[in-house]
Short mmCIF file of C-alpha atoms in Angstrom, two decimals:
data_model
loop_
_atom_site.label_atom_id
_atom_site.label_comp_id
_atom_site.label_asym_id
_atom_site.label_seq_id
_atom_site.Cartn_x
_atom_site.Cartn_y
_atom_site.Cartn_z
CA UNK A 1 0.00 0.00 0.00
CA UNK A 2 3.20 2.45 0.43
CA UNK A 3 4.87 1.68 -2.97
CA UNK A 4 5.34 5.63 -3.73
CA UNK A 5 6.65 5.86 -0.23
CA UNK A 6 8.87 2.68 -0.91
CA UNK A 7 10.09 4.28 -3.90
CA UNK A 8 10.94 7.52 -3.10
CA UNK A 9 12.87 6.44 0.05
CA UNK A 10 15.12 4.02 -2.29
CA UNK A 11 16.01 7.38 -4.42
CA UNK A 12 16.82 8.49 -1.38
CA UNK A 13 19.34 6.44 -0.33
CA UNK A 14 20.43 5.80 -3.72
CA UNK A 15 21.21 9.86 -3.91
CA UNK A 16 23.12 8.95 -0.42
CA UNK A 17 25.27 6.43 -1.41
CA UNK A 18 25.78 7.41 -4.51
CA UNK A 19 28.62 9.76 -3.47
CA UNK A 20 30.29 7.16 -1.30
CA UNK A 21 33.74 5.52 -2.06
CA UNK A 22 32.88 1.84 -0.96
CA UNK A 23 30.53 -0.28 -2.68
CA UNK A 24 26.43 0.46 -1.35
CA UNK A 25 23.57 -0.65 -2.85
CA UNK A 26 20.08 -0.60 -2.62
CA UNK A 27 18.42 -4.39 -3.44
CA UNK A 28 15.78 -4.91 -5.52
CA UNK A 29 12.60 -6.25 -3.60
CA UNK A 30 9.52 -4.96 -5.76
CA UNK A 31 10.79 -7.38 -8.20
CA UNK A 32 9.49 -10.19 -5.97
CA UNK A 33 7.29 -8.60 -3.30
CA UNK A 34 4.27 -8.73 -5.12
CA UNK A 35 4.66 -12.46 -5.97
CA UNK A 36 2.02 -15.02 -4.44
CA UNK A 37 3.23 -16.58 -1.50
CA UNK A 38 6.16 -14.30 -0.41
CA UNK A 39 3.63 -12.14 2.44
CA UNK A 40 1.76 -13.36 5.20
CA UNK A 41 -1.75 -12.51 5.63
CA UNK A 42 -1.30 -9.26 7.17
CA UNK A 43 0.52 -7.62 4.22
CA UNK A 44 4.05 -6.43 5.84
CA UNK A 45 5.77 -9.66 7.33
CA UNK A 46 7.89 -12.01 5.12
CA UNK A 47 6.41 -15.94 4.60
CA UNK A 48 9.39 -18.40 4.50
CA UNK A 49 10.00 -18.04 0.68
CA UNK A 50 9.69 -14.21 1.07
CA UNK A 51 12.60 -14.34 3.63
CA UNK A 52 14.83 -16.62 1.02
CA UNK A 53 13.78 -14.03 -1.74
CA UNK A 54 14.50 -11.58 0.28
CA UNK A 55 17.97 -12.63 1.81
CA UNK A 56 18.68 -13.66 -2.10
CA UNK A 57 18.05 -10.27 -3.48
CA UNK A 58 20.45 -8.95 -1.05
CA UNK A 59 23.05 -11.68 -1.41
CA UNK A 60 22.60 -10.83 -5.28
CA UNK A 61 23.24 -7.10 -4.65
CA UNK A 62 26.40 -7.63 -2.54
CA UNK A 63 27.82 -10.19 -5.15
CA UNK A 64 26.79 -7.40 -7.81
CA UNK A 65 28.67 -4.37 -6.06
CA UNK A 66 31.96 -6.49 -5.33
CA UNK A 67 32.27 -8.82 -8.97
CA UNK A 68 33.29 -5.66 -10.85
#
């Protein structure tokens, strides 16, 4: 229900970091958030899968800032 919100927070802290020297990153979670099965019933918490999704989409960001 806070998409905008969600949104403009993440070009926040992308205008942040983007004038740090170390690697920072912001992961991608809209990409899966919306997906059946990865929020419980009350439409904030994680499910199981949405935790692995989750904790995949930051492992993926990490690997992404530190491969190049």
């Amino acid at each position: 229900d806070h998409r905008d919100d969600v949104v403009a927070a993440n070009g926040m802290i992308r205008d942040v970091i983007a004038d740090r020297s170390a690697p920072s990153g912001v992961a991608g979670w809209f990409a899966h958030g919306a997906d059946d099965g990865m929020i419980t019933g009350d439409g904030v918490h994680l499910t199981d899968r949405g935790r692995q999704a989750f904790a995949t989409a930051i492992a993926n960001q990490v690997w992404s800032m530190y491969r190049r």
